[in-house]
Coordinates of C-alpha atoms in Angstrom, one line a residue:
Chain A
M11 CA 57.6 27.4 -163.1
M12 CA 61.0 26.9 -164.7
R13 CA 61.4 30.7 -164.9
F14 CA 60.6 31.1 -161.2
I15 CA 63.2 28.6 -160.2
V16 CA 65.9 30.2 -162.5
I17 CA 65.2 33.7 -161.1
R18 CA 65.3 32.5 -157.5
A19 CA 68.5 30.5 -158.2
L20 CA 70.1 33.6 -159.7
E21 CA 69.1 35.7 -156.7
S22 CA 70.7 33.1 -154.4
L23 CA 73.9 33.4 -156.4
V24 CA 73.9 37.2 -155.9
V25 CA 73.5 36.7 -152.2
L26 CA 76.4 34.2 -152.2
A27 CA 78.6 36.6 -154.1
L28 CA 77.8 39.5 -151.7
M29 CA 78.4 37.2 -148.8
S30 CA 81.8 36.1 -150.1
F31 CA 82.9 39.7 -150.4
V32 CA 81.7 40.6 -146.9
V33 CA 83.3 37.5 -145.3
Y34 CA 86.5 37.9 -147.3
G35 CA 86.8 41.5 -145.9
L36 CA 86.0 40.4 -142.4
I37 CA 88.4 37.5 -142.4
G38 CA 91.2 40.0 -143.3
L39 CA 90.3 41.9 -140.1
M40 CA 90.7 38.9 -137.8
P41 CA 93.6 38.9 -135.3
G42 CA 96.9 37.4 -136.4
D43 CA 98.4 38.0 -139.8
P44 CA 99.2 34.9 -141.9
I45 CA 102.7 36.3 -142.5
D46 CA 103.3 37.0 -138.8
I47 CA 102.3 33.4 -138.1
M48 CA 104.9 32.2 -140.6
L49 CA 107.5 34.6 -139.2
A50 CA 106.8 33.4 -135.7
G51 CA 107.8 29.9 -136.8
D52 CA 111.2 31.0 -138.1
P53 CA 113.5 33.3 -136.1
N54 CA 115.9 33.8 -139.0
M55 CA 113.4 36.0 -141.0
T56 CA 114.2 39.7 -141.3
P57 CA 111.8 42.6 -141.9
E58 CA 112.8 42.5 -145.6
D59 CA 111.7 38.9 -145.8
R60 CA 108.4 40.0 -144.3
I61 CA 107.9 42.6 -147.1
R62 CA 108.9 40.0 -149.7
L63 CA 106.5 37.4 -148.3
R64 CA 103.7 39.9 -148.3
A65 CA 104.3 40.6 -152.0
L66 CA 104.7 36.9 -152.7
Y67 CA 101.3 36.1 -151.2
G68 CA 99.7 39.2 -152.8
L69 CA 99.0 40.9 -149.4
D70 CA 100.4 44.2 -150.5
V71 CA 97.6 45.1 -152.8
P72 CA 94.2 46.7 -151.8
I73 CA 91.6 44.3 -150.4
Y74 CA 89.2 44.5 -153.4
Q75 CA 92.0 43.5 -155.8
R76 CA 92.9 40.6 -153.5
Y77 CA 89.2 39.6 -153.4
F78 CA 89.0 39.4 -157.2
T79 CA 92.2 37.4 -157.4
W80 CA 90.8 35.1 -154.8
L81 CA 87.4 34.9 -156.6
G82 CA 89.1 34.1 -159.9
A83 CA 91.0 31.3 -158.4
A84 CA 88.0 30.0 -156.5
L85 CA 85.8 29.9 -159.6
G86 CA 88.6 28.0 -161.3
G87 CA 88.3 25.4 -158.5
D88 CA 91.3 26.5 -156.4
L89 CA 90.0 27.3 -152.9
G90 CA 93.3 27.4 -151.3
Y91 CA 95.0 25.4 -148.5
S92 CA 94.0 24.9 -144.9
R93 CA 96.7 26.1 -142.6
T94 CA 96.0 23.6 -139.8
F95 CA 95.4 20.6 -142.0
S96 CA 98.0 21.4 -144.7
R97 CA 95.6 20.0 -147.3
P98 CA 93.4 21.6 -149.9
V99 CA 90.4 23.2 -148.2
L100 CA 87.9 21.4 -150.3
E101 CA 89.4 18.0 -149.4
V102 CA 89.3 18.9 -145.7
M103 CA 85.8 20.2 -145.8
T104 CA 83.9 17.5 -147.8
P105 CA 83.5 15.0 -144.9
Y106 CA 82.4 17.7 -142.6
L107 CA 79.9 18.9 -145.1
G108 CA 78.4 15.4 -145.4
R109 CA 78.1 15.0 -141.6
T110 CA 76.4 18.4 -141.1
A111 CA 74.0 17.6 -143.9
L112 CA 73.2 14.3 -142.2
L113 CA 72.6 16.0 -138.9
M114 CA 70.6 18.9 -140.2
F115 CA 68.5 16.8 -142.6
T116 CA 67.6 14.2 -140.1
S117 CA 66.7 16.8 -137.4
F118 CA 64.8 18.8 -139.9
L119 CA 62.6 15.9 -141.1
L120 CA 62.1 14.7 -137.5
S121 CA 61.1 18.1 -136.2
V122 CA 58.6 18.7 -139.0
A123 CA 57.2 15.2 -138.6
I124 CA 56.6 15.9 -134.9
A125 CA 55.7 19.5 -135.0
I126 CA 52.9 19.4 -137.6
P127 CA 50.8 16.8 -135.7
L128 CA 51.6 18.6 -132.5
G129 CA 50.5 22.0 -133.8
L130 CA 47.4 20.4 -135.3
L131 CA 46.5 18.7 -132.0
A132 CA 46.9 22.0 -130.1
A133 CA 44.6 23.7 -132.7
V134 CA 42.0 21.0 -132.4
R135 CA 42.1 21.1 -128.6
Q136 CA 42.3 24.9 -128.5
R137 CA 42.2 26.2 -124.9
R138 CA 42.2 22.7 -123.4
L139 CA 44.8 20.9 -121.4
A140 CA 46.7 19.5 -124.4
D141 CA 46.9 23.0 -126.0
Y142 CA 48.3 24.6 -122.9
G143 CA 50.8 21.8 -122.5
I144 CA 52.0 22.0 -126.1
N145 CA 52.1 25.8 -125.8
L146 CA 54.3 25.7 -122.7
F147 CA 56.5 23.1 -124.3
C148 CA 57.0 25.4 -127.3
F149 CA 57.7 28.4 -125.1
A150 CA 60.3 26.4 -123.3
G151 CA 61.8 25.2 -126.6
K152 CA 62.2 28.8 -127.8
S153 CA 63.6 30.0 -124.6
V154 CA 66.2 27.3 -123.7
P155 CA 69.8 28.3 -124.4
P156 CA 70.7 25.8 -127.2
F157 CA 74.1 24.8 -125.8
W158 CA 72.6 24.4 -122.3
L159 CA 69.9 22.0 -123.7
A160 CA 72.8 20.0 -125.2
L161 CA 74.6 20.0 -121.9
M162 CA 71.5 18.9 -120.0
L163 CA 71.0 16.0 -122.4
I164 CA 74.6 15.0 -121.8
L165 CA 74.1 15.3 -118.0
V166 CA 71.0 13.1 -118.0
F167 CA 71.6 10.6 -120.8
A168 CA 75.4 10.3 -120.8
V169 CA 76.6 11.1 -117.3
E170 CA 73.7 9.9 -115.2
L171 CA 72.0 7.2 -117.2
N172 CA 74.9 6.3 -119.5
W173 CA 72.5 5.4 -122.3
F174 CA 74.4 7.3 -125.1
P175 CA 77.9 8.5 -125.6
A176 CA 78.5 12.2 -124.7
G177 CA 80.1 13.2 -128.0
G178 CA 82.0 12.3 -131.1
I179 CA 80.8 10.2 -134.0
E180 CA 82.2 6.8 -133.2
T181 CA 83.9 4.8 -130.4
V182 CA 87.6 4.5 -131.1
G183 CA 88.2 0.9 -132.2
A184 CA 84.6 -0.1 -132.2
S185 CA 83.2 1.0 -135.6
G186 CA 79.9 -0.1 -136.9
F187 CA 76.5 1.1 -137.9
V188 CA 74.9 0.8 -134.5
D189 CA 77.7 2.6 -132.8
R190 CA 77.4 5.5 -135.2
V191 CA 73.7 5.7 -134.8
R192 CA 74.1 5.8 -131.0
H193 CA 76.5 8.7 -131.4
L194 CA 74.0 10.5 -133.6
V195 CA 71.0 10.2 -131.3
M196 CA 71.7 13.0 -128.9
P197 CA 72.9 15.7 -131.4
V198 CA 69.8 14.9 -133.5
A199 CA 67.5 15.0 -130.6
C200 CA 68.9 18.3 -129.4
L201 CA 68.7 20.0 -132.8
T202 CA 65.2 18.6 -133.3
L203 CA 64.0 19.9 -130.0
L204 CA 65.4 23.3 -130.8
N205 CA 63.7 23.4 -134.2
L206 CA 60.4 22.0 -133.1
A207 CA 58.9 24.9 -131.2
T208 CA 58.7 27.5 -134.0
V209 CA 57.1 25.1 -136.5
A210 CA 54.6 23.7 -134.0
R211 CA 53.5 27.1 -132.8
L212 CA 53.0 28.3 -136.4
M213 CA 51.2 25.2 -137.4
R214 CA 48.8 25.7 -134.5
A215 CA 48.1 29.3 -135.5
E216 CA 47.6 28.5 -139.1
A217 CA 45.4 25.4 -138.4
I218 CA 43.2 27.6 -136.2
T219 CA 42.8 30.1 -139.0
A220 CA 42.1 27.3 -141.5
M221 CA 39.5 25.7 -139.4
R222 CA 37.4 28.9 -139.4
Q223 CA 37.3 29.0 -143.2
D224 CA 34.2 28.2 -145.3
Y225 CA 35.7 25.2 -146.9
V226 CA 36.0 23.5 -143.5
R227 CA 32.4 24.3 -142.7
T228 CA 31.4 23.0 -146.1
A229 CA 33.4 19.8 -145.6
R230 CA 31.7 19.3 -142.2
A231 CA 28.3 20.0 -143.7
K232 CA 28.9 17.4 -146.4
G233 CA 29.1 15.0 -143.5
L234 CA 32.8 14.2 -143.7
N235 CA 34.2 12.7 -140.6
E236 CA 36.3 15.0 -138.4
R237 CA 39.5 13.2 -139.2
R238 CA 39.1 13.8 -143.0
V239 CA 38.2 17.5 -142.2
I240 CA 41.3 18.0 -140.1
W241 CA 43.9 16.1 -142.1
G242 CA 42.5 16.7 -145.5
H243 CA 41.1 20.2 -145.4
A244 CA 42.5 22.1 -142.4
M245 CA 46.0 20.7 -142.4
R246 CA 46.5 20.9 -146.2
N247 CA 45.7 24.6 -146.2
A248 CA 47.6 25.4 -143.0
L249 CA 50.7 23.8 -144.4
N250 CA 51.5 26.4 -147.1
P251 CA 52.4 29.3 -144.8
V252 CA 54.2 26.9 -142.5
V253 CA 56.4 25.8 -145.4
T254 CA 57.5 29.5 -146.1
V255 CA 58.5 30.0 -142.5
I256 CA 60.4 26.7 -142.5
A257 CA 62.3 28.2 -145.5
L258 CA 63.4 31.1 -143.4
E259 CA 64.3 28.8 -140.5
F260 CA 67.2 27.2 -142.4
G261 CA 69.7 29.8 -141.1
T262 CA 68.5 29.2 -137.6
L263 CA 68.8 25.5 -138.1
F264 CA 72.4 26.0 -139.1
S265 CA 73.1 28.1 -136.1
G266 CA 71.6 25.4 -134.0
A267 CA 73.7 22.8 -135.8
L268 CA 76.9 24.9 -135.0
I269 CA 76.1 24.9 -131.3
T270 CA 75.0 21.3 -131.2
E271 CA 78.2 20.2 -133.0
T272 CA 80.4 22.2 -130.7
V273 CA 79.0 20.8 -127.5
F274 CA 78.7 17.2 -128.8
A275 CA 82.2 17.4 -130.4
Y276 CA 80.5 16.3 -133.6
P277 CA 82.8 17.1 -136.5
G278 CA 80.5 19.0 -138.8
M279 CA 80.7 22.3 -140.6
G280 CA 79.7 24.4 -137.6
K281 CA 82.4 23.0 -135.4
M282 CA 84.9 23.2 -138.3
I283 CA 84.2 26.9 -138.9
Y284 CA 84.4 27.7 -135.2
D285 CA 87.7 25.8 -134.8
A286 CA 89.0 27.4 -138.0
I287 CA 88.3 30.9 -136.8
L288 CA 89.8 30.3 -133.4
G289 CA 92.8 28.6 -135.0
N290 CA 93.5 31.4 -137.5
D291 CA 92.8 29.0 -140.4
Y292 CA 91.5 31.8 -142.7
N293 CA 91.0 29.8 -145.9
L294 CA 89.1 27.1 -144.2
A295 CA 86.9 29.6 -142.2
L296 CA 86.1 31.6 -145.4
V297 CA 85.2 28.6 -147.5
G298 CA 83.4 26.9 -144.7
L299 CA 81.2 30.0 -144.1
L300 CA 80.5 30.3 -147.8
F301 CA 79.4 26.7 -148.0
A302 CA 77.3 27.2 -144.9
T303 CA 75.6 30.1 -146.7
L304 CA 75.2 28.0 -149.7
L305 CA 73.6 25.2 -147.6
V306 CA 71.2 27.8 -146.2
L307 CA 70.4 29.3 -149.6
V308 CA 69.8 25.9 -151.1
G309 CA 67.5 25.1 -148.2
N310 CA 65.5 28.3 -148.7
L311 CA 65.3 27.7 -152.4
A312 CA 64.0 24.2 -152.0
A313 CA 61.4 25.4 -149.6
D314 CA 60.4 28.2 -152.0
I315 CA 59.9 25.6 -154.7
G316 CA 58.1 23.4 -152.4
Y317 CA 55.8 26.2 -151.5
A318 CA 55.0 26.9 -155.2
V319 CA 54.3 23.2 -155.8
L320 CA 52.2 22.9 -152.6
D321 CA 50.0 25.9 -153.4
P322 CA 48.6 25.9 -156.9
R323 CA 47.2 29.4 -156.3
I324 CA 50.7 30.9 -156.3
S325 CA 51.6 32.5 -159.6
Y326 CA 55.3 32.3 -160.4
R327 CA 56.6 35.8 -160.8
Chain B
M27 CA 33.7 65.0 -111.4
T28 CA 32.0 64.8 -114.7
A29 CA 35.3 64.0 -116.3
T30 CA 35.9 61.0 -114.1
L31 CA 32.3 59.9 -114.7
A32 CA 32.7 60.0 -118.5
K33 CA 35.9 58.0 -118.1
A34 CA 34.2 55.4 -116.0
E35 CA 31.4 55.0 -118.6
R36 CA 33.7 54.6 -121.5
P37 CA 37.1 53.0 -120.7
S38 CA 40.0 54.5 -122.5
Q39 CA 42.1 52.6 -125.1
R40 CA 44.8 52.4 -122.5
S41 CA 42.7 50.9 -119.7
R42 CA 41.2 48.4 -122.1
A43 CA 44.7 47.4 -123.2
L44 CA 45.7 47.1 -119.5
A45 CA 42.6 44.9 -118.8
R46 CA 43.6 42.6 -121.7
F47 CA 47.1 42.4 -120.4
V48 CA 46.0 41.5 -116.9
R49 CA 43.9 38.7 -118.3
H50 CA 47.0 37.1 -119.8
R51 CA 48.1 35.3 -116.6
G52 CA 51.5 34.1 -118.0
A53 CA 52.4 37.7 -118.9
V54 CA 51.5 39.0 -115.4
V55 CA 53.5 36.3 -113.7
S56 CA 56.4 37.0 -116.2
A57 CA 56.3 40.7 -115.5
F58 CA 56.6 39.9 -111.8
V59 CA 59.4 37.5 -112.3
L60 CA 61.3 40.0 -114.5
V61 CA 60.9 42.7 -111.7
L62 CA 62.5 40.2 -109.3
I63 CA 65.3 39.5 -111.7
I64 CA 65.9 43.2 -112.3
V65 CA 65.9 43.8 -108.5
A66 CA 68.4 41.0 -108.0
A67 CA 70.7 42.5 -110.7
V68 CA 70.4 46.0 -109.3
A69 CA 71.0 44.8 -105.8
A70 CA 74.2 42.9 -106.7
P71 CA 76.7 45.5 -105.2
L72 CA 74.6 45.6 -102.0
V73 CA 74.7 41.8 -101.6
E74 CA 78.4 42.0 -102.4
S75 CA 79.0 44.3 -99.5
W76 CA 76.9 42.1 -97.1
L77 CA 78.9 39.0 -98.1
G78 CA 82.2 40.8 -97.9
H79 CA 83.7 39.3 -101.1
G80 CA 83.6 40.2 -104.8
P81 CA 82.2 38.2 -107.7
N82 CA 85.5 38.0 -109.5
E83 CA 87.9 37.1 -106.6
P84 CA 89.3 33.7 -107.2
D85 CA 90.2 31.7 -104.1
L86 CA 91.6 28.3 -105.0
G87 CA 91.4 27.2 -101.4
K88 CA 87.7 27.4 -101.6
R89 CA 86.8 25.6 -104.8
F90 CA 83.5 23.8 -105.2
Q91 CA 82.2 24.7 -101.8
A92 CA 78.7 23.7 -100.7
P93 CA 76.2 26.5 -100.0
S94 CA 76.8 28.3 -96.8
W95 CA 75.9 31.7 -95.2
A96 CA 79.1 33.2 -96.7
Y97 CA 78.5 31.6 -100.1
P98 CA 74.7 31.2 -100.4
L99 CA 74.9 29.1 -103.6
G100 CA 78.4 27.7 -103.0
T101 CA 81.6 28.5 -105.0
D102 CA 82.7 27.6 -108.6
E103 CA 85.8 25.9 -110.0
A104 CA 87.9 29.0 -109.1
G105 CA 86.4 29.5 -105.6
R106 CA 84.2 32.4 -106.7
D107 CA 80.8 33.1 -105.2
V108 CA 78.2 31.6 -107.5
L109 CA 75.3 33.7 -106.3
L110 CA 77.2 37.0 -106.8
R111 CA 78.3 35.9 -110.2
L112 CA 74.8 35.1 -111.2
M113 CA 73.6 38.5 -110.0
Y114 CA 76.3 40.4 -111.8
G115 CA 75.9 38.1 -114.9
G116 CA 72.2 39.1 -114.8
R117 CA 73.2 42.7 -115.2
V118 CA 75.2 41.9 -118.3
S119 CA 72.5 39.7 -119.8
L120 CA 69.7 42.3 -119.2
L121 CA 71.8 45.2 -120.4
V122 CA 72.8 43.4 -123.6
G123 CA 69.3 42.2 -124.1
L124 CA 67.6 45.5 -123.6
V125 CA 70.1 47.8 -125.3
A126 CA 70.6 45.6 -128.3
A127 CA 66.8 45.1 -128.7
L128 CA 66.3 48.8 -128.6
A129 CA 69.0 49.4 -131.1
S130 CA 67.6 46.8 -133.4
A131 CA 64.1 48.3 -133.0
L132 CA 65.5 51.7 -134.0
I133 CA 67.3 50.4 -137.1
G134 CA 64.3 48.2 -138.0
T135 CA 61.8 51.0 -137.6
T136 CA 63.8 53.4 -139.6
I137 CA 64.3 51.0 -142.5
G138 CA 60.7 49.7 -142.3
I139 CA 59.2 53.2 -142.4
L140 CA 61.5 54.4 -145.2
A141 CA 60.7 51.3 -147.3
G142 CA 56.9 51.5 -146.6
Y143 CA 56.6 55.2 -147.1
Y144 CA 58.7 55.8 -150.2
R145 CA 58.0 52.4 -151.8
G146 CA 59.4 51.9 -155.3
R147 CA 63.1 51.4 -155.7
L148 CA 64.1 52.3 -152.2
D149 CA 61.6 49.8 -150.9
A150 CA 62.9 47.1 -153.2
F151 CA 66.5 47.8 -152.2
L152 CA 65.8 47.8 -148.5
M153 CA 63.7 44.7 -148.6
R154 CA 66.4 42.9 -150.6
L155 CA 68.8 43.9 -147.9
T156 CA 66.5 42.6 -145.2
D157 CA 66.1 39.3 -147.1
F158 CA 69.9 39.1 -147.5
V159 CA 70.5 39.5 -143.7
I160 CA 67.7 36.9 -143.0
A161 CA 69.3 34.4 -145.3
L162 CA 72.7 34.6 -143.6
P163 CA 73.9 31.8 -141.3
T164 CA 73.7 34.4 -138.5
L165 CA 75.7 32.6 -135.7
A166 CA 78.6 31.7 -137.9
L167 CA 78.8 35.4 -139.1
L168 CA 78.5 36.6 -135.6
I169 CA 81.5 34.4 -134.6
V170 CA 83.5 36.1 -137.4
L171 CA 82.4 39.5 -136.3
A172 CA 83.2 38.7 -132.7
A173 CA 86.7 37.6 -133.7
V174 CA 87.5 40.7 -135.7
D175 CA 90.6 42.4 -134.3
L176 CA 89.4 45.9 -133.4
K177 CA 92.9 47.3 -133.9
K178 CA 92.7 46.5 -137.6
V179 CA 89.6 48.5 -137.9
G180 CA 91.6 51.5 -136.6
I181 CA 90.4 51.6 -133.0
P182 CA 93.2 52.6 -130.7
D183 CA 94.7 49.9 -128.4
S184 CA 93.6 51.6 -125.2
I185 CA 89.9 51.0 -126.2
A186 CA 90.3 47.9 -128.3
Y187 CA 91.8 45.9 -125.4
S188 CA 89.9 47.4 -122.5
E189 CA 87.7 45.3 -120.4
A190 CA 84.3 46.8 -121.2
V191 CA 84.8 46.6 -124.9
S192 CA 83.5 43.1 -125.2
L193 CA 80.2 44.4 -123.9
Y194 CA 79.8 47.2 -126.4
R195 CA 81.0 44.9 -129.2
I196 CA 78.5 42.3 -128.5
I197 CA 75.6 44.8 -128.4
F198 CA 76.8 46.2 -131.7
I199 CA 77.2 43.0 -133.6
I200 CA 73.9 41.5 -132.3
S201 CA 72.1 44.7 -133.3
I202 CA 73.2 44.6 -136.9
V203 CA 71.7 41.2 -137.5
S204 CA 68.6 41.4 -135.3
W205 CA 66.6 44.3 -136.9
T206 CA 65.0 42.3 -139.8
G207 CA 61.9 41.3 -138.0
V208 CA 61.0 44.8 -136.9
A209 CA 61.8 46.2 -140.3
R210 CA 59.4 43.8 -142.1
L211 CA 56.7 44.5 -139.5
V212 CA 57.0 48.2 -139.7
R213 CA 57.1 48.2 -143.4
G214 CA 53.8 46.3 -143.6
A215 CA 52.2 48.6 -141.0
T216 CA 53.5 51.7 -142.8
L217 CA 52.1 50.5 -146.2
S218 CA 48.7 50.1 -144.7
M219 CA 48.8 53.4 -142.8
R220 CA 49.8 55.2 -146.0
T221 CA 46.4 54.4 -147.5
R222 CA 44.4 55.6 -144.5
E223 CA 42.4 58.8 -144.8
F224 CA 44.2 60.9 -142.3
V225 CA 47.5 60.3 -143.9
R226 CA 46.1 61.0 -147.3
A227 CA 44.6 64.2 -145.9
A228 CA 47.9 65.2 -144.6
V229 CA 49.5 64.6 -147.9
A230 CA 46.8 66.6 -149.7
L231 CA 47.3 69.5 -147.3
G232 CA 51.0 69.6 -148.4
A233 CA 52.6 68.3 -145.2
P234 CA 56.3 67.5 -145.7
A235 CA 57.3 63.8 -145.7
R236 CA 59.2 64.2 -142.4
R237 CA 56.1 65.5 -140.7
I238 CA 53.8 62.7 -142.0
I239 CA 56.3 60.1 -141.0
L240 CA 56.9 61.4 -137.5
V241 CA 53.5 62.7 -136.6
H242 CA 51.0 60.5 -138.5
I243 CA 52.7 57.2 -139.2
L244 CA 55.2 56.6 -136.4
P245 CA 52.7 56.8 -133.5
N246 CA 50.5 54.3 -135.2
V247 CA 53.2 51.7 -135.7
V248 CA 54.6 52.0 -132.1
G249 CA 52.3 49.2 -130.8
P250 CA 53.6 46.4 -133.0
V251 CA 57.2 47.7 -132.5
I252 CA 56.9 47.4 -128.7
V253 CA 55.6 43.9 -129.1
A254 CA 58.3 42.8 -131.5
T255 CA 61.0 44.5 -129.4
T256 CA 59.9 42.7 -126.2
L257 CA 59.7 39.4 -128.1
S258 CA 63.3 40.0 -129.4
V259 CA 64.9 40.6 -126.0
G260 CA 64.7 36.9 -125.2
G261 CA 66.3 35.8 -128.5
I262 CA 69.1 38.4 -128.0
I263 CA 69.8 37.2 -124.5
L264 CA 70.1 33.7 -125.9
L265 CA 72.5 34.9 -128.6
E266 CA 74.7 36.7 -126.1
S267 CA 74.8 33.6 -123.9
V268 CA 75.8 31.4 -126.9
L269 CA 78.6 33.8 -128.0
S270 CA 79.9 34.1 -124.4
F271 CA 79.7 30.3 -124.0
L272 CA 81.8 29.9 -127.1
G273 CA 84.3 32.3 -125.6
L274 CA 83.6 35.1 -128.1
G275 CA 81.2 37.3 -126.2
I276 CA 81.6 38.8 -122.8
Q277 CA 85.2 38.3 -121.7
P278 CA 86.2 37.2 -118.2
P279 CA 86.7 38.4 -115.6
I280 CA 83.3 40.1 -116.2
A281 CA 80.7 37.5 -115.3
S282 CA 77.9 36.7 -117.8
W283 CA 75.4 33.8 -117.7
G284 CA 77.0 32.6 -120.9
N285 CA 80.6 32.7 -119.9
M286 CA 79.9 31.1 -116.5
L287 CA 79.1 28.0 -118.6
S288 CA 82.2 28.1 -120.8
N289 CA 83.9 25.4 -118.7
A290 CA 80.6 23.5 -118.4
Q291 CA 81.7 20.4 -120.2
E292 CA 84.4 19.6 -117.6
L293 CA 82.1 20.6 -114.8
L294 CA 79.2 18.3 -115.8
T295 CA 80.6 15.3 -113.9
Q296 CA 82.2 17.2 -111.1
A297 CA 79.7 19.9 -110.1
P298 CA 76.6 19.8 -112.3
Q299 CA 74.9 22.5 -110.2
L300 CA 77.4 25.0 -111.7
V301 CA 76.0 24.1 -115.1
I302 CA 72.4 24.1 -114.1
Y303 CA 72.1 27.5 -112.3
P304 CA 73.3 29.9 -115.1
G305 CA 71.3 27.9 -117.7
L306 CA 68.1 28.1 -115.6
A307 CA 68.7 31.8 -115.0
I308 CA 68.9 32.4 -118.8
M309 CA 65.9 30.2 -119.5
I310 CA 63.6 31.7 -116.9
T311 CA 64.5 35.3 -118.1
V312 CA 64.0 34.4 -121.7
I313 CA 60.7 32.6 -121.1
A314 CA 59.5 35.6 -119.0
F315 CA 60.4 38.1 -121.9
N316 CA 58.6 35.8 -124.4
F317 CA 55.4 35.6 -122.3
L318 CA 55.6 39.3 -121.6
G319 CA 55.8 40.0 -125.4
D320 CA 52.9 37.6 -125.9
G321 CA 50.8 39.4 -123.3
L322 CA 51.7 42.8 -124.8
Q323 CA 50.6 41.5 -128.2
D324 CA 47.2 40.5 -126.8
A325 CA 46.9 43.9 -125.1
L326 CA 48.2 46.3 -127.8
D327 CA 47.3 44.4 -130.9
P328 CA 44.3 42.2 -130.1
R329 CA 43.5 41.1 -133.6
A330 CA 47.1 39.8 -134.3
G331 CA 47.3 37.5 -131.3
E332 CA 44.7 35.0 -132.4

């Protein structure tokens, strides 16, 4: 077990290293040169200053050399400064990271808690009204443009009904726990709805497969009541493949979080990365993307381990 | 005569698949809806000439107009015809969806067949690559790719800043992250095909790898590829709309369902219908493609759909 975890963790590190190189290269290709931005702010600079500045910031060497210089500094804990915030990147990012983790984690738990019973219900009532209803709901959830769902939630619950605030994380001046929760409701609901469909559909398919197995027939033949058969036997076995897919859904969950945060003006990692890219804040964008990747990888890893724990038949490579 | 009789007695693979497809009511309705949407997109220039104004002509004297004969769905915040913009936007969404789905299918099928056929180290490498791409936070990466300055990649100004380039760019960047599903599927199918008698017979007869792949394996994995490609169109249309909404996809003045919504937040209180229409258009199209894919799955691959 330990060996399995270590190998998977190492694999994740390799992915992260590759990603850092790819993103580092891509960030260098974005419009606007950091030196040009500096020059634009000071009309007294000459072309010679420009060359000197490039050398000073190490921009005159090939990209792979720059990457390794950056990597060395990053591993030493120096992730650079954010241009727009004029503060160390890590310091800027930490609160954003916490807020995204809160949003993603809450939505994730909620969507799994709703999707599993929903999928199970659809499987039990196969080809009946409840099944068709749930199926349609899932198709809609998979087909709705995520940002549009967010906009519709705002239209209905903020503009028309005025139940919840349309965005942000707290009302200016009126801080407090209830106020913060009220701001969280719509982003969480949006992300949960987006994530629900995939899990529910898969749960339905797996539960249907499980209910055809011999152990379910045996359980029924033993005279167990239907509830024990469904929750104890069918669900327990259907859960394993569902967990693996949830693992692969972490990237999608983050994409959803990015959109949700942007529309609801929720200051999380997704919105931070988006704003950093649009604002030419290269260091922040780079580190933000890497932490987002890390978040996804840790999610995948956790789900992999969960899978191994859930299913004792798995042998750890 | 005898030939038709024999056919009637034993329905062909194709007619049985068609029968299964027709039984999937959602898929049939979706196919019909998609035909309507395609007709609307194709007919856009025709409607434009009837109405006598273009989709990208701002007229600040006619902002937020109610529906009328001249403007069947009213006008938007810049006084442009909403119906025309929806129809032209549909062209963009369908084009991006179909072309990027085909391109991803092509990449995915190539990678999947190579991995499944040659196995060993190549397989391990390609599947690691697939896992790598799957593990990425796709949208954040696409935003970076969409922001890349084409001039810095060495593309001349005349192309890099032309109007149509946002269209090609979006097709390209979506294709390079969307092929993973097809690759895994095709690899699995190729692995199982490889053990079948007719493939082993071909190997034993000394057929070259290229011939085995193209003649014996490819035709047998086409079914699942068609299903997966159809199912991916919806997701790609969604991705395009998200990027355009964020201002990084299709660039104005070209209308797309996504960029029609980029001012949505301000419009929500003033003219919610301008937010509702493009979103509904996207959702209906994507649902239709998803149902169509579901129906094709039942038709072409009856055992997988259960």
